[in-house]
XYZ file of C-alpha atoms in Angstrom:
427
model
C 40.398 -9.417 -36.166
C 39.298 -10.105 -39.661
C 37.704 -8.260 -42.541
C 36.392 -9.254 -45.941
C 36.466 -8.343 -49.570
C 32.755 -7.545 -49.687
C 32.938 -5.113 -46.748
C 35.577 -2.735 -48.057
C 34.466 -3.005 -51.685
C 30.989 -1.853 -50.645
C 32.499 0.927 -48.534
C 34.858 2.158 -51.281
C 31.841 2.604 -53.576
C 30.407 5.133 -51.154
C 33.337 7.520 -51.637
C 32.048 10.288 -53.987
C 35.491 11.165 -55.392
C 35.968 8.232 -57.732
C 33.131 5.774 -57.245
C 33.182 4.636 -60.847
C 36.866 3.702 -60.665
C 36.211 1.102 -57.935
C 33.305 -0.775 -59.468
C 35.410 -3.698 -60.595
C 37.973 -3.476 -57.785
C 39.186 -6.403 -55.744
C 41.395 -6.012 -52.682
C 44.031 -8.272 -51.198
C 44.613 -7.590 -47.517
C 48.209 -8.104 -46.572
C 50.525 -6.354 -44.187
C 51.121 -2.898 -45.700
C 54.124 -0.603 -45.588
C 53.280 2.947 -44.647
C 54.534 4.504 -47.900
C 55.411 1.824 -50.439
C 56.860 2.700 -53.852
C 54.596 2.461 -56.884
C 54.176 -1.095 -58.059
C 52.429 -2.793 -60.932
C 49.665 -5.064 -59.541
C 50.756 -8.672 -59.553
C 50.866 -11.714 -57.361
C 53.397 -11.253 -54.542
C 56.540 -13.242 -55.144
C 57.121 -15.814 -52.415
C 60.799 -14.911 -52.083
C 60.127 -11.232 -51.370
C 59.675 -10.398 -47.671
C 57.982 -7.062 -48.390
C 54.196 -7.212 -48.875
C 51.850 -4.587 -50.267
C 48.146 -3.960 -50.583
C 47.489 -5.048 -54.154
C 44.663 -3.782 -56.287
C 43.495 -5.296 -59.554
C 40.688 -4.923 -62.054
C 38.333 -7.405 -63.707
C 37.289 -8.655 -60.242
C 40.107 -11.166 -59.777
C 40.183 -13.097 -56.469
C 43.639 -12.847 -55.025
C 44.495 -15.012 -52.005
C 44.536 -13.357 -48.582
C 47.990 -13.684 -47.030
C 47.256 -11.913 -43.779
C 44.258 -9.974 -42.563
C 44.996 -6.393 -41.681
C 42.995 -6.791 -38.509
C 45.216 -9.518 -37.116
C 48.054 -7.192 -36.162
C 50.231 -8.967 -33.630
C 50.486 -7.243 -30.256
C 52.901 -8.013 -27.434
C 51.535 -10.282 -24.727
C 50.790 -8.509 -21.488
C 51.861 -9.906 -18.150
C 48.684 -9.401 -16.153
C 49.457 -8.268 -12.607
C 46.899 -8.827 -9.901
C 46.601 -6.645 -6.855
C 45.710 -9.573 -4.625
C 47.860 -8.879 -1.587
C 44.771 -8.934 0.628
C 43.862 -12.388 -0.679
C 47.386 -13.670 -0.131
C 47.400 -12.367 3.402
C 44.044 -14.008 4.149
C 45.181 -17.358 2.722
C 48.487 -17.407 4.598
C 46.834 -16.413 7.860
C 44.180 -19.116 7.495
C 46.807 -21.699 6.522
C 48.846 -21.364 9.701
C 45.815 -20.867 11.948
C 44.275 -24.075 10.635
C 47.514 -25.969 11.217
C 47.664 -24.759 14.822
C 43.971 -25.552 15.411
C 44.370 -29.004 13.861
C 47.216 -29.822 16.239
C 45.159 -28.803 19.279
C 42.004 -30.644 18.145
C 43.911 -33.794 17.265
C 45.466 -33.949 20.724
C 42.107 -33.496 22.448
C 40.425 -36.074 20.250
C 43.072 -38.632 21.259
C 42.367 -37.837 24.896
C 38.546 -37.664 24.760
C 37.485 -39.919 21.808
C 34.638 -37.462 21.153
C 32.808 -37.919 17.863
C 32.156 -34.200 17.504
C 35.853 -33.527 18.158
C 36.727 -36.046 15.453
C 34.450 -34.093 13.144
C 36.348 -30.940 14.081
C 39.686 -32.669 13.418
C 38.499 -33.717 9.968
C 37.198 -30.193 9.454
C 40.611 -28.681 10.307
C 42.443 -31.174 8.041
C 40.141 -30.248 5.162
C 40.569 -26.508 5.859
C 44.373 -26.785 5.976
C 44.487 -28.746 2.694
C 42.087 -26.304 1.064
C 44.126 -23.268 2.120
C 47.227 -24.936 0.643
C 45.357 -25.411 -2.636
C 44.206 -21.775 -2.628
C 47.766 -20.591 -1.993
C 49.018 -22.652 -4.923
C 46.220 -21.291 -7.133
C 47.200 -17.702 -6.259
C 50.814 -18.368 -7.149
C 50.176 -20.242 -10.409
C 47.568 -17.751 -11.691
C 50.168 -14.986 -11.898
C 52.208 -16.718 -14.588
C 52.766 -14.690 -17.762
C 50.847 -15.564 -20.964
C 52.551 -17.889 -23.392
C 51.858 -19.475 -26.787
C 49.649 -22.189 -25.276
C 47.667 -19.832 -23.018
C 47.727 -16.417 -24.768
C 45.239 -14.936 -22.273
C 47.327 -15.992 -19.281
C 46.732 -18.364 -16.372
C 44.510 -16.130 -14.265
C 41.620 -18.612 -14.366
C 43.776 -21.205 -12.639
C 42.813 -19.763 -9.275
C 39.204 -20.647 -10.109
C 40.296 -24.251 -10.789
C 42.046 -24.646 -7.449
C 39.216 -22.906 -5.621
C 36.828 -25.416 -7.195
C 39.045 -28.341 -6.195
C 39.188 -26.894 -2.670
C 35.385 -26.712 -2.533
C 35.077 -30.324 -3.725
C 37.537 -31.322 -0.997
C 35.361 -29.624 1.619
C 32.322 -31.470 0.320
C 33.929 -34.932 0.190
C 36.400 -34.938 3.029
C 34.900 -32.354 5.368
C 31.170 -32.859 4.912
C 30.933 -36.477 3.718
C 33.321 -38.063 6.231
C 31.877 -36.057 9.134
C 28.251 -36.944 8.392
C 29.062 -40.634 7.853
C 30.963 -40.774 11.166
C 28.050 -39.132 12.953
C 25.458 -41.575 11.608
C 27.686 -44.578 12.345
C 27.884 -43.637 16.025
C 24.357 -42.280 16.414
C 23.064 -45.305 18.376
C 26.282 -46.535 19.992
C 27.670 -43.246 21.256
C 29.342 -43.076 24.650
C 29.933 -39.944 26.716
C 33.363 -38.517 25.746
C 36.166 -38.546 28.285
C 38.176 -35.541 29.510
C 35.528 -33.110 28.356
C 37.254 -30.232 30.148
C 40.202 -30.575 27.761
C 37.822 -30.494 24.824
C 36.206 -27.340 26.192
C 39.572 -25.599 26.554
C 40.624 -26.515 23.019
C 37.281 -25.366 21.597
C 37.724 -21.990 23.303
C 41.325 -21.653 22.093
C 40.386 -22.718 18.569
C 37.523 -20.234 18.574
C 39.941 -17.376 19.283
C 42.408 -18.515 16.591
C 39.735 -19.142 13.921
C 38.048 -15.869 14.864
C 41.271 -13.937 14.232
C 41.667 -15.654 10.832
C 38.019 -14.820 10.037
C 38.598 -11.129 10.817
C 41.543 -11.040 8.390
C 39.457 -12.785 5.707
C 36.552 -10.341 6.163
C 38.942 -7.406 5.749
C 40.280 -8.985 2.560
C 36.767 -9.373 1.192
C 35.933 -5.745 2.043
C 39.058 -4.544 0.223
C 38.169 -6.690 -2.801
C 34.645 -5.280 -2.864
C 35.967 -1.712 -2.618
C 38.457 -2.278 -5.459
C 35.649 -3.441 -7.756
C 33.157 -0.803 -6.583
C 30.678 -3.376 -5.295
C 28.729 -3.802 -2.104
C 29.983 -6.479 0.285
C 26.983 -8.714 -0.280
C 27.188 -8.407 -4.064
C 30.918 -9.130 -4.013
C 30.398 -12.314 -2.005
C 27.997 -13.594 -4.648
C 29.394 -12.051 -7.833
C 32.923 -10.800 -7.100
C 35.651 -11.721 -9.553
C 38.158 -13.093 -6.990
C 36.797 -16.203 -5.254
C 39.907 -16.765 -3.101
C 39.234 -14.354 -0.262
C 35.543 -15.280 -0.298
C 36.493 -18.950 -0.009
C 38.723 -18.223 2.984
C 36.010 -16.144 4.652
C 33.297 -18.779 4.193
C 35.587 -21.590 5.373
C 36.646 -19.629 8.436
C 33.046 -18.689 9.111
C 32.056 -22.335 8.917
C 34.943 -23.205 11.257
C 33.813 -20.692 13.880
C 30.220 -21.857 13.576
C 31.321 -25.475 13.782
C 33.183 -24.769 17.007
C 30.067 -23.229 18.486
C 28.079 -26.331 17.466
C 30.743 -28.603 18.951
C 30.739 -26.678 22.212
C 26.936 -26.743 22.378
C 26.833 -30.518 21.802
C 29.418 -31.202 24.523
C 27.506 -28.965 26.933
C 24.297 -30.871 26.113
C 26.038 -34.195 26.789
C 27.430 -32.924 30.089
C 24.092 -31.498 31.289
C 21.756 -34.304 30.176
C 24.125 -37.252 30.354
C 22.812 -38.375 26.939
C 25.710 -39.142 24.577
C 23.527 -38.924 21.455
C 24.124 -35.155 21.283
C 27.768 -35.844 20.422
C 27.167 -37.578 17.032
C 24.261 -35.201 16.368
C 26.722 -32.314 16.599
C 28.993 -34.141 14.174
C 26.121 -34.473 11.679
C 25.200 -30.808 11.991
C 28.819 -29.715 11.411
C 28.990 -31.977 8.350
C 25.844 -30.437 6.855
C 27.243 -26.960 7.496
C 30.387 -27.839 5.564
C 28.280 -29.307 2.756
C 26.368 -26.032 2.316
C 29.619 -24.026 2.251
C 31.061 -26.409 -0.329
C 28.017 -26.185 -2.605
C 28.136 -22.386 -2.480
C 31.849 -22.319 -3.436
C 31.383 -24.933 -6.177
C 28.615 -22.909 -7.798
C 30.582 -19.695 -7.550
C 33.704 -21.090 -9.209
C 31.685 -23.000 -11.795
C 30.259 -19.753 -13.145
C 33.768 -18.247 -13.406
C 35.182 -21.265 -15.220
C 32.462 -21.631 -17.838
C 32.905 -18.028 -19.009
C 30.867 -15.517 -17.028
C 30.269 -12.122 -18.617
C 31.435 -8.912 -17.025
C 28.987 -6.753 -15.095
C 26.011 -5.298 -16.954
C 26.971 -1.770 -15.930
C 30.408 -2.012 -17.566
C 28.973 -3.710 -20.645
C 26.391 -0.972 -21.081
C 29.084 1.727 -20.907
C 31.079 0.056 -23.675
C 28.064 -0.519 -25.923
C 26.825 3.047 -25.421
C 30.244 4.386 -26.425
C 30.429 2.246 -29.563
C 26.881 3.008 -30.678
C 27.563 6.745 -30.497
C 30.918 6.667 -32.281
C 30.678 8.172 -35.831
C 32.673 5.406 -37.519
C 30.305 2.692 -36.237
C 27.197 2.012 -38.254
C 25.940 -0.950 -36.234
C 27.078 -3.589 -33.728
C 26.730 -7.350 -33.902
C 27.541 -10.241 -31.574
C 28.993 -8.284 -28.650
C 30.372 -10.554 -25.938
C 32.507 -10.350 -22.828
C 34.205 -12.880 -20.585
C 35.929 -12.817 -17.216
C 39.555 -13.935 -17.711
C 40.697 -13.237 -14.166
C 39.770 -11.393 -10.977
C 38.709 -7.976 -12.268
C 39.991 -8.555 -15.838
C 37.901 -9.132 -18.940
C 37.958 -9.858 -22.627
C 35.580 -7.943 -24.921
C 34.609 -8.918 -28.470
C 32.348 -7.172 -30.998
C 31.578 -7.279 -34.700
C 31.279 -3.775 -36.147
C 29.792 -2.562 -39.409
C 32.063 0.402 -40.077
C 30.875 3.566 -41.810
C 33.310 3.719 -44.737
C 32.412 7.280 -45.635
C 33.268 8.565 -42.170
C 36.539 6.573 -42.140
C 37.588 8.078 -45.513
C 36.432 11.601 -44.560
C 38.422 11.447 -41.310
C 41.470 10.312 -43.229
C 41.133 13.082 -45.848
C 40.738 15.665 -43.119
C 44.028 14.581 -41.610
C 45.965 14.352 -44.874
C 44.260 16.901 -47.104
C 41.893 16.353 -50.046
C 43.630 18.580 -52.569
C 46.771 16.504 -53.041
C 44.869 13.267 -53.715
C 42.439 15.063 -56.038
C 45.359 16.506 -58.004
C 47.063 13.144 -58.336
C 43.882 11.466 -59.583
C 43.218 14.241 -62.136
C 46.721 13.984 -63.512
C 46.540 10.188 -63.679
C 43.327 10.250 -65.675
C 45.023 12.351 -68.344
C 47.596 9.647 -69.020
C 47.159 7.392 -72.063
C 47.665 4.144 -70.138
C 46.342 3.052 -66.748
C 49.673 2.471 -65.027
C 49.792 5.789 -63.159
C 46.134 5.553 -62.150
C 46.591 2.044 -60.849
C 49.661 3.081 -58.823
C 47.785 5.996 -57.249
C 44.796 3.782 -56.450
C 47.128 1.228 -54.903
C 48.630 3.865 -52.598
C 45.220 5.317 -51.796
C 43.719 1.931 -51.067
C 46.576 1.145 -48.710
C 46.094 4.427 -46.871
C 42.361 3.793 -46.498
C 42.959 0.337 -45.024
C 45.603 1.795 -42.707
C 43.134 4.507 -41.683
C 40.545 1.832 -40.847
C 43.149 0.062 -38.742
C 43.868 3.314 -36.927
C 40.176 3.678 -36.152
C 40.158 0.157 -34.724
C 43.163 0.992 -32.547
C 41.451 4.146 -31.343
C 38.292 2.239 -30.418
C 40.354 -0.346 -28.515
C 42.196 2.300 -26.479
C 39.025 4.211 -25.635
C 37.231 1.023 -24.568
C 40.139 0.136 -22.268
C 40.182 3.663 -20.853
C 36.440 3.450 -20.277
C 36.664 0.108 -18.432
C 40.278 -0.403 -17.287
C 39.611 -4.056 -16.430
C 39.217 -4.913 -20.126
C 42.673 -6.239 -21.041
C 41.850 -7.765 -24.453
C 39.626 -6.154 -27.123
C 38.758 -8.161 -30.237
C 37.057 -6.017 -32.902
C 35.924 -7.797 -36.042
C 34.607 -6.117 -39.185
C 31.086 -7.369 -39.820
C 30.486 -8.812 -43.268
C 27.190 -7.389 -44.558
C 25.047 -9.424 -46.962
C 26.150 -9.115 -50.566
C 23.856 -6.941 -52.599
C 22.215 -8.633 -55.554
C 22.513 -6.450 -58.659
């Protein structure tokens, strides 16, 4: 968070206690002590670790050592309540491995093109579930110096890679195999084995699909969204990816069974590669949906309009806020956001709130006594202390706004409030 010389100088002038004393004031924003001893304004010595808010006359431009609004805060280890997603991924992983083993054995016995498509489909599903499981694990790593906002977006990366794998390996290879055998297809052998495996795979994939649907429902309930809206706009793509892949697997098995039945009834082997092509197109549509969904998350999607409106309404009605500029939000993980806003603070309200807490009389007495002195040393010391307290008070207001925003929308884990720099008035 940053502020500027022009902002606080213009705000100090609005204080009716000693407006004339601040007309030629320049402020250096450095890390303040709460109650520093009186000091004569000067450049901070490089060997001294203690830093003060320095005030000087004649409009000197002192260098800014550290902005008050860049107070370091401890990094938070973001914890995700994604047990339902983990359960869905693990269930799908082992189910796909079992189904792959069954389909591979039947394909060796029958040489069916549609069964080959199902084998490729199961291989792609197993590899994709492994990628999703790795993404879930790696996204829970704690923030560090290189990634201060954490690794929560990594699950979007692996979900995207999984979707690309479905498109290339699952859809592409299946469709190519179907077209290559469209005119040279032969009736598959041992079709009764294929029928048994399709029925067994349907049961296994159906059980995995039920677990994935439950995970999606829990995710939608945790974010207060309808199931349909969560599928399209939910913040955790993992459970949705598992559900769509399992749904495609169940549908693909139905297509495979229908194509084998058609071959058996009509005696025309062309229905076998046609089924392979249909399954490949189904996988392609699922892959495109998942690619689009993860693409939006990776390029920086904003949080929901409802949550954004609540935050903006709160800020606009807060007394210390004059106006808002450049308000933005970004999804940094499933259900977690970053919010940023530039605020034109009302300096009079900030000062009045501070004086209400500390008392006006004491400051007024100190200023009256300082003005009676023959030199300006006492006045400058009092102004230095007062200026520091005002800047500290502004920082307290920023902290208050951050806490209230996070209480209003608990998913907002990072709040970046910047002091807006108004145009310099031409005198």
